[in-house]
PDB file of C-alpha atoms in Angstrom:
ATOM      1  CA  UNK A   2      42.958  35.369 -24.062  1.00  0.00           C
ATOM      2  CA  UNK A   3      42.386  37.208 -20.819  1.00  0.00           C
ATOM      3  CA  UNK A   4      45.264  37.962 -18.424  1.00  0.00           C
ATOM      4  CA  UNK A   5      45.401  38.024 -14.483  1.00  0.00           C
ATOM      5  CA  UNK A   6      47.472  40.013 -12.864  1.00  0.00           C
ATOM      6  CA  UNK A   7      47.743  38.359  -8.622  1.00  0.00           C
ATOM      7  CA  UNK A   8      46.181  35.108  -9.230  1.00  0.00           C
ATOM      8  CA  UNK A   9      47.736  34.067  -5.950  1.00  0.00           C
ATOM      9  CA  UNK A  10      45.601  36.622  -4.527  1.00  0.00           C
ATOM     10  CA  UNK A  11      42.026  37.507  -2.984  1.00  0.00           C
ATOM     11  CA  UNK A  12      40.726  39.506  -5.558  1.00  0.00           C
ATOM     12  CA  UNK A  13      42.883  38.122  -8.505  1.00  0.00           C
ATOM     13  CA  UNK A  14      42.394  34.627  -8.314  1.00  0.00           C
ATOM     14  CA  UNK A  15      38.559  35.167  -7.969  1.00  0.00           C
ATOM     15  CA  UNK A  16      38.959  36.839 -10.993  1.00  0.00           C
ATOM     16  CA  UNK A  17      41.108  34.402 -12.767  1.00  0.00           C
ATOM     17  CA  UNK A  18      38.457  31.195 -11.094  1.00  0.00           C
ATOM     18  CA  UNK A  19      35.480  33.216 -12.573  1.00  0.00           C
ATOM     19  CA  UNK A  20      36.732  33.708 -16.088  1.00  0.00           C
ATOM     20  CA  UNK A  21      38.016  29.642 -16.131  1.00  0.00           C
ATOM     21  CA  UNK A  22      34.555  28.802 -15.271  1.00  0.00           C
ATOM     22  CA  UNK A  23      33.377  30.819 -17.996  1.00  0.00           C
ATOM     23  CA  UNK A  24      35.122  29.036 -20.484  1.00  0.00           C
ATOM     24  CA  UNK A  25      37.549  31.562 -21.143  1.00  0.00           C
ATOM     25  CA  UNK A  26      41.305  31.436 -22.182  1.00  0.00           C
ATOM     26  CA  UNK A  27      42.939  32.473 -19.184  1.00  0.00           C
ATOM     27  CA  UNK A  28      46.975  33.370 -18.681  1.00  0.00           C
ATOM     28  CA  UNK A  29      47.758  34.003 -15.006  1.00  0.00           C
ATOM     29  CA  UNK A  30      51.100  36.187 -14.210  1.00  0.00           C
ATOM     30  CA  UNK A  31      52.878  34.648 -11.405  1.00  0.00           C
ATOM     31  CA  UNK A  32      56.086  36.122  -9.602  1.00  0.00           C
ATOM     32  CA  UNK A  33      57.275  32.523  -8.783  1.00  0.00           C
ATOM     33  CA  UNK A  34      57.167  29.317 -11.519  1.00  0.00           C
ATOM     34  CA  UNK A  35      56.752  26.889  -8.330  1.00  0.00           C
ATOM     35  CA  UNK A  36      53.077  29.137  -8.074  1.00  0.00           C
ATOM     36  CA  UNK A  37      51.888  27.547 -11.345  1.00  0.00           C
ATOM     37  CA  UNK A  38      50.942  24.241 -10.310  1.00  0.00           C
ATOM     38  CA  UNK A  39      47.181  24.842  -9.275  1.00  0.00           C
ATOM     39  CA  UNK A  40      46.868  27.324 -11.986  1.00  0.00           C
ATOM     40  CA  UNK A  41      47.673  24.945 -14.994  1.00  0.00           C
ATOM     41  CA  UNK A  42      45.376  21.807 -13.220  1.00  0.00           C
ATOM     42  CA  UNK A  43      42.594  24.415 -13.878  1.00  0.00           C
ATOM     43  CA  UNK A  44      43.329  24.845 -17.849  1.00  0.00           C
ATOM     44  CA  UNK A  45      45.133  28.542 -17.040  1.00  0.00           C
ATOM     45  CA  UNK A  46      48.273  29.640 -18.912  1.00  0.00           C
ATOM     46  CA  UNK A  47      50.933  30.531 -16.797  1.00  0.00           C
ATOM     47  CA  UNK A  48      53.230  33.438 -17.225  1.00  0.00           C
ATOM     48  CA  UNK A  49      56.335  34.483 -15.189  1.00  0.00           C
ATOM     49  CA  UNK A  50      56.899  37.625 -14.520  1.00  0.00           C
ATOM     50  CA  UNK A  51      57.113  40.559 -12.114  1.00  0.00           C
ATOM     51  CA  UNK A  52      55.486  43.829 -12.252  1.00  0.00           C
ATOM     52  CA  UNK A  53      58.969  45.575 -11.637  1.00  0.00           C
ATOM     53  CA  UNK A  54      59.938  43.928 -15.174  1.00  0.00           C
ATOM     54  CA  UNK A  55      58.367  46.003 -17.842  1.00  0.00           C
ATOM     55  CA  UNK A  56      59.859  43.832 -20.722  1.00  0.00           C
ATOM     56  CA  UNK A  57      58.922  40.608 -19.098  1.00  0.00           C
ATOM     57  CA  UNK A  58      55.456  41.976 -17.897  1.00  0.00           C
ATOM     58  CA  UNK A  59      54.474  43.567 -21.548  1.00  0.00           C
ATOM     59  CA  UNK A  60      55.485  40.330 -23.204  1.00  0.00           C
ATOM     60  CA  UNK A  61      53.050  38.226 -20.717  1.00  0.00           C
ATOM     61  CA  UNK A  62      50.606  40.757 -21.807  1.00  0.00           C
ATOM     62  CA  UNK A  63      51.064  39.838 -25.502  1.00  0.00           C
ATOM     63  CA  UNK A  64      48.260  38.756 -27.305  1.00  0.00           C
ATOM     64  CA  UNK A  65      45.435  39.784 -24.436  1.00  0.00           C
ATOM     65  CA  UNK A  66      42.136  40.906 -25.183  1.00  0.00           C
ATOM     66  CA  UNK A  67      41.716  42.239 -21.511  1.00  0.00           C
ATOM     67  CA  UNK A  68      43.591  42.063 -18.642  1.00  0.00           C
ATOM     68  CA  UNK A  69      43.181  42.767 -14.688  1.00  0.00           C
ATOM     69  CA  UNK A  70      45.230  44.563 -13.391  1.00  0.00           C
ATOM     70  CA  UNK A  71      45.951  45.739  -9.454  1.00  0.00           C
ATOM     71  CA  UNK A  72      48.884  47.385  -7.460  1.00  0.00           C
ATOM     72  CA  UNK A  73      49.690  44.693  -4.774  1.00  0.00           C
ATOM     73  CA  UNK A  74      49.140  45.164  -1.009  1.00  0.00           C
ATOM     74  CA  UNK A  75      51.713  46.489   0.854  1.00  0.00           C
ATOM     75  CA  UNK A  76      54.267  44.412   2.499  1.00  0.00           C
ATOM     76  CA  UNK A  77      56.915  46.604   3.430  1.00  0.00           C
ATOM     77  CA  UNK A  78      58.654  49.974   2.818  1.00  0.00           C
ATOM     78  CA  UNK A  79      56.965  53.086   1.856  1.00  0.00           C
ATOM     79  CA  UNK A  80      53.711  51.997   0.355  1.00  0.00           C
ATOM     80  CA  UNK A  81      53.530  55.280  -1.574  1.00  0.00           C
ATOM     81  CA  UNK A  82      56.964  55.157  -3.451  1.00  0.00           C
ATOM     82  CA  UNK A  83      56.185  51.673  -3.816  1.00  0.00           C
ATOM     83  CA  UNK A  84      52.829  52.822  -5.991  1.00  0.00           C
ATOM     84  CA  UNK A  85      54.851  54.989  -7.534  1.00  0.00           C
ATOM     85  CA  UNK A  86      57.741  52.793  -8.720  1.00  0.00           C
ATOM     86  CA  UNK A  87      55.222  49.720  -9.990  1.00  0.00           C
ATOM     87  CA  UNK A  88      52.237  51.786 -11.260  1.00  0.00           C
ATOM     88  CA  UNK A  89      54.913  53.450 -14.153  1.00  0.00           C
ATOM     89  CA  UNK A  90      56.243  50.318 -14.709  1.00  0.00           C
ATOM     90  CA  UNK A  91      53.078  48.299 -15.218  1.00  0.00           C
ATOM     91  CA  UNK A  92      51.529  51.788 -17.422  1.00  0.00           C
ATOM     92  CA  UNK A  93      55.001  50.942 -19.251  1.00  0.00           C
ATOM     93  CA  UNK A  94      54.298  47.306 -20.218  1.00  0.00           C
ATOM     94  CA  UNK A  95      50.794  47.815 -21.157  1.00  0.00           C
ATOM     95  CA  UNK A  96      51.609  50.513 -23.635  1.00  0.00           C
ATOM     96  CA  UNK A  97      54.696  47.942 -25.020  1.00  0.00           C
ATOM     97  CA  UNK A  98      52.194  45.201 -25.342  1.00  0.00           C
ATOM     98  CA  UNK A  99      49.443  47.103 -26.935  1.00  0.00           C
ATOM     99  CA  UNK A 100      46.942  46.054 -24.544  1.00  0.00           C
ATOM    100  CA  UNK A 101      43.298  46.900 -26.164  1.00  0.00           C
ATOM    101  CA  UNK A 102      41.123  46.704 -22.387  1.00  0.00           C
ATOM    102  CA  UNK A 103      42.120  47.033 -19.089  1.00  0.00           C
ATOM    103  CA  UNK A 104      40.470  46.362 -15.543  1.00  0.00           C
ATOM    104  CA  UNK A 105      42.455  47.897 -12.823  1.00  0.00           C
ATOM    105  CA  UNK A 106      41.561  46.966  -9.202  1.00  0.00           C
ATOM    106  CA  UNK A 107      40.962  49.530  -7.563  1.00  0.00           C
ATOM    107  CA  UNK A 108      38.941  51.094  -4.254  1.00  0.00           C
ATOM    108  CA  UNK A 109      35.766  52.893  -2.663  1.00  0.00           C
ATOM    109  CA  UNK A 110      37.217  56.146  -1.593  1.00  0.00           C
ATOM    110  CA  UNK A 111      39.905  56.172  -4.054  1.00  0.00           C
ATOM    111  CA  UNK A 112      38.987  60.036  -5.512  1.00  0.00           C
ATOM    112  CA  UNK A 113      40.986  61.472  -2.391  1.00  0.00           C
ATOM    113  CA  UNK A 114      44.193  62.733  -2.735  1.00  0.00           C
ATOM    114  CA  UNK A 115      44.879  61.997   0.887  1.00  0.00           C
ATOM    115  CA  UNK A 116      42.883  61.759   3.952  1.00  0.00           C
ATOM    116  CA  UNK A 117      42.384  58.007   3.299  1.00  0.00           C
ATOM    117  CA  UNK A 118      45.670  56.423   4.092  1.00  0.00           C
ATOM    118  CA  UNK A 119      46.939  53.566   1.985  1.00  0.00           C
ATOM    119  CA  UNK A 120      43.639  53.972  -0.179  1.00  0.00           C
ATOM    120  CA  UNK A 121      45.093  56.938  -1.662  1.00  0.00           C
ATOM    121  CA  UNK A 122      48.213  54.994  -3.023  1.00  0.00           C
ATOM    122  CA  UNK A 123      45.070  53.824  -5.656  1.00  0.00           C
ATOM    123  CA  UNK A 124      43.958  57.502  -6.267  1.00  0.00           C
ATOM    124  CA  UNK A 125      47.643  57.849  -7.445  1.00  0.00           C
ATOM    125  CA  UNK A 126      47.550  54.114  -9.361  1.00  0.00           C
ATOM    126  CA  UNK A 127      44.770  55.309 -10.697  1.00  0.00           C
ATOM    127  CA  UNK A 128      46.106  58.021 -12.510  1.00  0.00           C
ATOM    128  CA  UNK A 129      49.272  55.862 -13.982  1.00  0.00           C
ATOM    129  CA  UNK A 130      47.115  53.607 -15.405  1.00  0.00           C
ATOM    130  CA  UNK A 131      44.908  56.154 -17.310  1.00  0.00           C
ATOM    131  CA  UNK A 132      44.595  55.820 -20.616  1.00  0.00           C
ATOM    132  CA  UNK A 133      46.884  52.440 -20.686  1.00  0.00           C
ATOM    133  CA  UNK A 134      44.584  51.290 -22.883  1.00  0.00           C
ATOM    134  CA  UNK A 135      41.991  52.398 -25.238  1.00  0.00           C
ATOM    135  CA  UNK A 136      39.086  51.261 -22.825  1.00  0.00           C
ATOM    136  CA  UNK A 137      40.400  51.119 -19.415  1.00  0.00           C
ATOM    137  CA  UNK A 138      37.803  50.595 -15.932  1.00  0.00           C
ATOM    138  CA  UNK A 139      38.965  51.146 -12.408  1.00  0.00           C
ATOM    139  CA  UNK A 140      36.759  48.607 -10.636  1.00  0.00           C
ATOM    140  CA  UNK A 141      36.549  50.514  -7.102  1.00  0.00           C
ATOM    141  CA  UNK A 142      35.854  47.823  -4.426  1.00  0.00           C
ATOM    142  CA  UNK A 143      34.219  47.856  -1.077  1.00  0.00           C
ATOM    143  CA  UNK A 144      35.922  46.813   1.680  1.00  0.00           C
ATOM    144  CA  UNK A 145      37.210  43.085   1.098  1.00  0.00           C
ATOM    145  CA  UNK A 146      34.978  40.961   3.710  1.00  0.00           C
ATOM    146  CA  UNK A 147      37.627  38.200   3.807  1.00  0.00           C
ATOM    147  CA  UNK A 148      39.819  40.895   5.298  1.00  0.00           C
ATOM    148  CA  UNK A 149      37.890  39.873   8.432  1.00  0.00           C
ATOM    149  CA  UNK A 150      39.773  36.478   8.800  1.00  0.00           C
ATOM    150  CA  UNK A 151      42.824  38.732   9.895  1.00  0.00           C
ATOM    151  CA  UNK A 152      40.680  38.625  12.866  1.00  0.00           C
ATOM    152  CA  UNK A 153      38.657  35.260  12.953  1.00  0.00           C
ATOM    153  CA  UNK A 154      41.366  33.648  15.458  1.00  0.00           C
ATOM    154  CA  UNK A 155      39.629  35.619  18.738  1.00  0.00           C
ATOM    155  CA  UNK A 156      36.334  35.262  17.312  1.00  0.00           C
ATOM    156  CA  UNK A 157      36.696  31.209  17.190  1.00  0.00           C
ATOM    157  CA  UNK A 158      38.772  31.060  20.528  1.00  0.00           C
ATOM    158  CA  UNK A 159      37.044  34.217  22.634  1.00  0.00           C
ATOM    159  CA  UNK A 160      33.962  35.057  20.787  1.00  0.00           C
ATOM    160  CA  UNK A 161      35.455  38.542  20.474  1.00  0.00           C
ATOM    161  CA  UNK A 162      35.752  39.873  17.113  1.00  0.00           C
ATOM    162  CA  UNK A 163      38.015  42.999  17.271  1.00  0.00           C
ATOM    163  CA  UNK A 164      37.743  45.912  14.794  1.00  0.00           C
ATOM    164  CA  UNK A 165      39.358  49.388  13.790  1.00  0.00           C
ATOM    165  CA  UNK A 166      35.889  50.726  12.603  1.00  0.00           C
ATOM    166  CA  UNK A 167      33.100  51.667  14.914  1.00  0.00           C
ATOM    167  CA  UNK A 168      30.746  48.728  15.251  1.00  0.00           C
ATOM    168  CA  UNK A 169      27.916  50.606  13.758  1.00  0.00           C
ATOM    169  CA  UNK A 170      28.982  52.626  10.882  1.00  0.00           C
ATOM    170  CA  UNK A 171      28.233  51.319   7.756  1.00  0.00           C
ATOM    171  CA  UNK A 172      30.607  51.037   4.972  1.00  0.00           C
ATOM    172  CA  UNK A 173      30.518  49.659   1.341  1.00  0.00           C
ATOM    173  CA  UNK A 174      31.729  45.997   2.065  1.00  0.00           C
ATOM    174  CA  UNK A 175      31.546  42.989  -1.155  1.00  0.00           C
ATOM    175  CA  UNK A 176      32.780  39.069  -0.881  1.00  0.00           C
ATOM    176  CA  UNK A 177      36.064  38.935  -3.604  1.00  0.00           C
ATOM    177  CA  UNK A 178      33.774  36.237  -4.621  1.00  0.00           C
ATOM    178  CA  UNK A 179      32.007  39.368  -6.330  1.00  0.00           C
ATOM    179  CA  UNK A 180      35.002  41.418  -6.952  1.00  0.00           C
ATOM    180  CA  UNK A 181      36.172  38.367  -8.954  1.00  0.00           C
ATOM    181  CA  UNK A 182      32.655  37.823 -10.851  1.00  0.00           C
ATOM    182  CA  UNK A 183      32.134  41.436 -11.554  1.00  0.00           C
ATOM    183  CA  UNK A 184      35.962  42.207 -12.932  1.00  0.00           C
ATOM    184  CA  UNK A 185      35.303  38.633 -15.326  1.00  0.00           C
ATOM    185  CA  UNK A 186      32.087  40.401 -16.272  1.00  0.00           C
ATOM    186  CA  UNK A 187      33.857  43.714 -16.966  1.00  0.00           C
ATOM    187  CA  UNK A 188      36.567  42.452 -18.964  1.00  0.00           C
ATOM    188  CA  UNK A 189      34.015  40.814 -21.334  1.00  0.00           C
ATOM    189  CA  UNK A 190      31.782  44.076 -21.492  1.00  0.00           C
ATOM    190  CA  UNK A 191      32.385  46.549 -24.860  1.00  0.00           C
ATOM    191  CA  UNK A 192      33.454  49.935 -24.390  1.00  0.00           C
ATOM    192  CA  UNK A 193      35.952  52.785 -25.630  1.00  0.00           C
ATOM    193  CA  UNK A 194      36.919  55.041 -22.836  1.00  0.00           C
ATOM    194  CA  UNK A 195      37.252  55.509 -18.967  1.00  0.00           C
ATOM    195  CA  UNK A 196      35.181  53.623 -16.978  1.00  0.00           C
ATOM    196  CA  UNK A 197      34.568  54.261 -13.367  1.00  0.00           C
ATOM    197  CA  UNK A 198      32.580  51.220 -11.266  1.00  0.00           C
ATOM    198  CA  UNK A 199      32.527  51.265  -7.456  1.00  0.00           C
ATOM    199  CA  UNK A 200      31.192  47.470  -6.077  1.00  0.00           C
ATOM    200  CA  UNK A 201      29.646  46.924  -2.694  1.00  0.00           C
ATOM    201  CA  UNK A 202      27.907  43.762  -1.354  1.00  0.00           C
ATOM    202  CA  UNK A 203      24.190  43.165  -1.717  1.00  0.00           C
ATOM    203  CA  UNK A 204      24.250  46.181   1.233  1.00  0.00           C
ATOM    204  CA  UNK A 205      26.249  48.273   3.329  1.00  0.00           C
ATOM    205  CA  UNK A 206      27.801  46.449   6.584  1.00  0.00           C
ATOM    206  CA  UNK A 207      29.396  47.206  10.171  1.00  0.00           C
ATOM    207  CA  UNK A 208      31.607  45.594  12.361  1.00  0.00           C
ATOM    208  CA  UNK A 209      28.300  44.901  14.077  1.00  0.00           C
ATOM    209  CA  UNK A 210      26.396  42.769  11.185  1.00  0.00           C
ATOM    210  CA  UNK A 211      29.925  40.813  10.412  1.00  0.00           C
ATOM    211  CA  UNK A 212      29.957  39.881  14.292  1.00  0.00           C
ATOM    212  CA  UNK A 213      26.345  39.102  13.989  1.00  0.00           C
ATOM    213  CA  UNK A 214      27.348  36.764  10.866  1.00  0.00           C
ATOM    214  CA  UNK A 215      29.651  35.539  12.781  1.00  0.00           C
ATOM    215  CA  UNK A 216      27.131  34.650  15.817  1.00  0.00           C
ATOM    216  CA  UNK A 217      25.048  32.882  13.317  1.00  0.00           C
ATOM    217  CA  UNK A 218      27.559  30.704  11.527  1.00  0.00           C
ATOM    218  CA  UNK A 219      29.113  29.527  15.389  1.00  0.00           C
ATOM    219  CA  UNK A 220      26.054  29.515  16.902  1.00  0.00           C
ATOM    220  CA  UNK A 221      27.114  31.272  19.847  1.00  0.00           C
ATOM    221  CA  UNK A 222      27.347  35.181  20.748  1.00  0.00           C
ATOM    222  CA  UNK A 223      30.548  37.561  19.384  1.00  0.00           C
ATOM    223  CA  UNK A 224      31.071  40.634  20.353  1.00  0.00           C
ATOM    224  CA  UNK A 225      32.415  43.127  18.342  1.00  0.00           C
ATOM    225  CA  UNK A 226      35.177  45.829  20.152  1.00  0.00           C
ATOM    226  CA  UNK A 227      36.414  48.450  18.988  1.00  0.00           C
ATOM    227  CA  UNK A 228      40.338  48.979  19.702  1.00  0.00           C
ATOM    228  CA  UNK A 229      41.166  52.462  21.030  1.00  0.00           C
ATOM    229  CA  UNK A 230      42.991  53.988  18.026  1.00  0.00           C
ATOM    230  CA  UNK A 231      46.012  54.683  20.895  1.00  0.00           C
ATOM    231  CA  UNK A 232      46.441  51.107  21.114  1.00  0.00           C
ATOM    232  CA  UNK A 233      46.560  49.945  17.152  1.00  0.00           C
ATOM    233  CA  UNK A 234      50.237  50.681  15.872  1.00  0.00           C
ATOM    234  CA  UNK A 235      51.721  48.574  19.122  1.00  0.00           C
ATOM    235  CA  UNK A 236      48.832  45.816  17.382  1.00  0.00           C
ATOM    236  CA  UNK A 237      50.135  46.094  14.095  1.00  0.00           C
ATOM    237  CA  UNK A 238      53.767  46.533  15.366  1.00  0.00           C
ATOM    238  CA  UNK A 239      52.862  42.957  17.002  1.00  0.00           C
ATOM    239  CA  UNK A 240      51.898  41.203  14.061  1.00  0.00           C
ATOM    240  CA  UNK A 241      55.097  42.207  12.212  1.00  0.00           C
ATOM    241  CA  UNK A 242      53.660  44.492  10.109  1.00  0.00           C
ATOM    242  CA  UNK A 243      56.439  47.536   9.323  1.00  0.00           C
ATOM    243  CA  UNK A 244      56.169  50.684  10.206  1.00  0.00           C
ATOM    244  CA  UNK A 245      55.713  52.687   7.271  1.00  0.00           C
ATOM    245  CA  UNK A 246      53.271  49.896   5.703  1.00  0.00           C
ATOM    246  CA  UNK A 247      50.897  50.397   9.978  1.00  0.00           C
ATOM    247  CA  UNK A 248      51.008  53.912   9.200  1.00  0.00           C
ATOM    248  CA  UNK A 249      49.488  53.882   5.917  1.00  0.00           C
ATOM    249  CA  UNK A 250      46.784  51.123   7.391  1.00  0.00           C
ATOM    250  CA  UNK A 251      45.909  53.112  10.072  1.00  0.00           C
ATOM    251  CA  UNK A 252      45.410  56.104   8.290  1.00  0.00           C
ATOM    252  CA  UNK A 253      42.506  54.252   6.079  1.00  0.00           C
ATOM    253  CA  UNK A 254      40.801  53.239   9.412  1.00  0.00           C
ATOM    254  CA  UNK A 255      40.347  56.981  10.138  1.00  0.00           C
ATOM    255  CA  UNK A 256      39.580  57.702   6.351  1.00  0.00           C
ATOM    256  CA  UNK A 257      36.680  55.686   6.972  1.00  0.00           C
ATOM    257  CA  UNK A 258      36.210  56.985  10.527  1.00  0.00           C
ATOM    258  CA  UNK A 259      36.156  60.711   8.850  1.00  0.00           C
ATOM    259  CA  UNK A 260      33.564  59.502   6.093  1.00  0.00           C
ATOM    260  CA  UNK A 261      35.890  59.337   3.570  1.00  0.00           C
ATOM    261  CA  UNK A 262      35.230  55.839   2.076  1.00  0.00           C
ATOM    262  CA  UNK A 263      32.076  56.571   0.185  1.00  0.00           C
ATOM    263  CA  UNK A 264      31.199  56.075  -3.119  1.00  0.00           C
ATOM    264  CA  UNK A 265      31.157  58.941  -6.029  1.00  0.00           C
ATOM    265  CA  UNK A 266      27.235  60.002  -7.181  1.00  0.00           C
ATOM    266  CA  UNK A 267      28.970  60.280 -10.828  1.00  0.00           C
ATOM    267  CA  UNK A 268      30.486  56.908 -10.883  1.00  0.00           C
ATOM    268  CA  UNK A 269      29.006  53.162 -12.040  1.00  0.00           C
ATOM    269  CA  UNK A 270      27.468  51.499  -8.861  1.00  0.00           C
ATOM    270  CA  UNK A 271      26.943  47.919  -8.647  1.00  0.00           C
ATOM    271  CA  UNK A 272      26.316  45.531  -6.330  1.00  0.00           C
ATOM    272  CA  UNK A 273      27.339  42.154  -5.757  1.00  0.00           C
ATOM    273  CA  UNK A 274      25.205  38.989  -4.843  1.00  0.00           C
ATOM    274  CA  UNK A 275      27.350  37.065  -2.355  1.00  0.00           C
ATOM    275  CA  UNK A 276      25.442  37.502   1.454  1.00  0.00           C
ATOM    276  CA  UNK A 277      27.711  38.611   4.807  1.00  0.00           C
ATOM    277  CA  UNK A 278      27.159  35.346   6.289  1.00  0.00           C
ATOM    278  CA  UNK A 279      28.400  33.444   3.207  1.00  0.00           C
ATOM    279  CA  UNK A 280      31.791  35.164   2.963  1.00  0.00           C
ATOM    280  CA  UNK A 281      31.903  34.801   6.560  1.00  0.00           C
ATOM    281  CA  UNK A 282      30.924  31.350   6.582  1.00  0.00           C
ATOM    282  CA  UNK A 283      33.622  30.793   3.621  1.00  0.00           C
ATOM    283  CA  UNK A 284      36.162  32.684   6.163  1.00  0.00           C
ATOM    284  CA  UNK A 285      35.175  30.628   9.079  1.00  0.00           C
ATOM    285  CA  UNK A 286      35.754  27.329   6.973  1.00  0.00           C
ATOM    286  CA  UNK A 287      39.310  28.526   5.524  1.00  0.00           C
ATOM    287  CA  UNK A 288      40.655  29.523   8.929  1.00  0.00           C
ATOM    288  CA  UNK A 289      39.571  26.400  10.386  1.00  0.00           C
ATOM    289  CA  UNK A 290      41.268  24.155   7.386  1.00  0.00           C
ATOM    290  CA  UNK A 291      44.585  26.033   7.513  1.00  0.00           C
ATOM    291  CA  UNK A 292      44.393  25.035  11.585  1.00  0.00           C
ATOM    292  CA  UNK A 293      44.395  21.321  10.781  1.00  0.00           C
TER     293      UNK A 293
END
C-alpha cells in the first residue's frame, strides 16, 4: 500500500494518478471526507486526516510501504512557523506509524538557509523529515510549469503573459505530470538511506520559451513582461494573497533573480519527459474548462 499525502493537489494527485495507473494499492489522505469521491471512483483508499493530527495522520500511515509526503503551500499566516508547526508533527506520525520509505516533496534551491524566500521553509522541512524513515528521498522539484496558469487569464484575453522572472533566465522548470511519475517511480525504487533527487523538465526554461509555448498553442503572438519588482506586493495584495504568505513569494522571485535556484553538483539529477508546450497546452485547456 502506498500513501499520498495532497491528493487534491498539483504534485500529489499526479503522484497518487501515476501509482493507480500502475496498478498499485493506493490510500490518499484527505483533510475533508466530501474530497473522497473522485479518489475512490479511481480504486484509491481514502483516509481522513490532517497533518496537524499526529495520531490521526500516523494511523493513516499504518500499514504503508512508502508514502509521499509534502509541506502544503502557503495560504496564510507566517509560512515559516507554519513549516515549523506541521513538519514536527508529520516527523511525529511517521515515527508512530513505523513508516519503512518516505518521499518528501521538496524543491530546486532548497540547500539555502535563506536567500530564497518561501523555498527555504523546505530547507527547514527538509531537515524535520530526516531520518523519518529508514530510507527517506527529498524529491527537489523545478519550478511547477502549471504555476503559469496563475497567469494564463491575460495571456488568453491580452496576449500578455506577465512574469516575476526575467524573460530570459533560465531556470529548472518540470510538468507535475513528471513530478508525479518520478515520485511513483521513487517510492517503488530500493534503498536504505538519504536520498537527494532534484527534477527539471526535459530542459531548462524562461518566461520567454513558456510565452513562446504559449504563442504556439494560440496561434497568435504573447509577450512576456516582466513586472517591476516595486509593483508586485500591491499585485499579490490584489489577488488576496496575505501579507506574510506575498512576502515569502516575493522573496523566491529574487532567490531566483540572485541565482539561487540551482541545482546541487552532489545531488541525483533527473529529468522529466513531459515538453513546455504540453504542460502549457494542458494549462491552456484547464483554464479554458473551468471558464465554461
Amino acid at each position: 500500500m502506498y500513501i499520498v499525502l495532497g491528493a487534491n493537489g498539483r504534485a500529489g494527485g499526479e503522484a497518487a494518478r501515476a501509482l493507480i495507473e500502475r496498478g498499485e494499492a493506493v490510500r490518499v489522505v484527505l483533510r475533508r471526507k466530501e474530497q473522497s469521491e473522485k479518489w475512490t471512483t479511481l480504486g484509491a483508499e481514502v483516509a481522513v486526516a490532517s497533518i496537524e493530527d499526529p495520531g490521526a495522520m500516523a494511523d493513516a500511515l499504518k500499514g504503508a510501504q512508502a508514502a509521499f509526503l509534502l509541506n502544503p503551500p502557503p495560504v496564510s499566516g507566517d509560512p515559516y512557523a507554519r513549516t515549523e508547526e506541521l513538519g514536527a508533527a508529520l516527523a511525529d506520525a511517521a515515527r508512530r506509524a513505523r513508516l519503512p520509505k518516505a518521499v518528501v516533496l521538496s524543491s530546486i534551491g532548497a540547500q539555502h538557509v535563506s536567500g530564497t524566500g518561501v523555498i527555504a521553509t523546505l530547507n527547514r522541512f527538509e531537515a524535520l523529515l530526516d531520518g523519518v524513515a529508514p530510507a527517506t528521498a527529498f524529491l527537489r522539484s523545478g519550478y511547477f510549469v502549471e504555476t503559469w496558469s496563475e497567469v494564463a487569464e491575460p495571456v488568453l484575453s491580452e496576449s500578455v503573459l506577465p512574469t516575476f522572472i526575467e524573460p530570459s533566465q533560465q531556470i529548472p522548470m518540470v510538468s507535475t505530470i513528471d513530478v508525479g511519475r518520478t515520485a511513483a517511480a521513487l517510492l517503488r525504487e530500493e534503498w536504505i538511506g538519504k536520498r537527494v533527487v532534484e527534477l527539471g523538465g526535459p530542459e531548462d526554461w524562461s518566461a520567454g520559451d513558456v510565452a513562446s509555448a504559449f504563442e504556439e498553442i494560440l496561434g497568435r503572438p504573447v509577450e512576456s513582461v516582466l513586472v517591476p519588482p516595486e509593483q508586485r506586493a500591491a499585485l499579490l495584495a490584489e489577488e488576496g494573497v496575505p501579507g506574510e504568505v506575498s512576502s515569502a513569494l516575493l522573496g523566491m522571485y529574487e532567490g531566483i533573480a540572485n541565482g539561487l535556484f540551482v541545482r546541487q553538483n552532489d545531488s541525483e539529477h533527473r529529468r522529466g519527459t513531459t515538453s513546455l508546450t504540453a504542460a502549457i497546452e494542458r494549462v491552456v485547456a484547464a483554464v479554458g474548462q473551468a471558464g465554461r
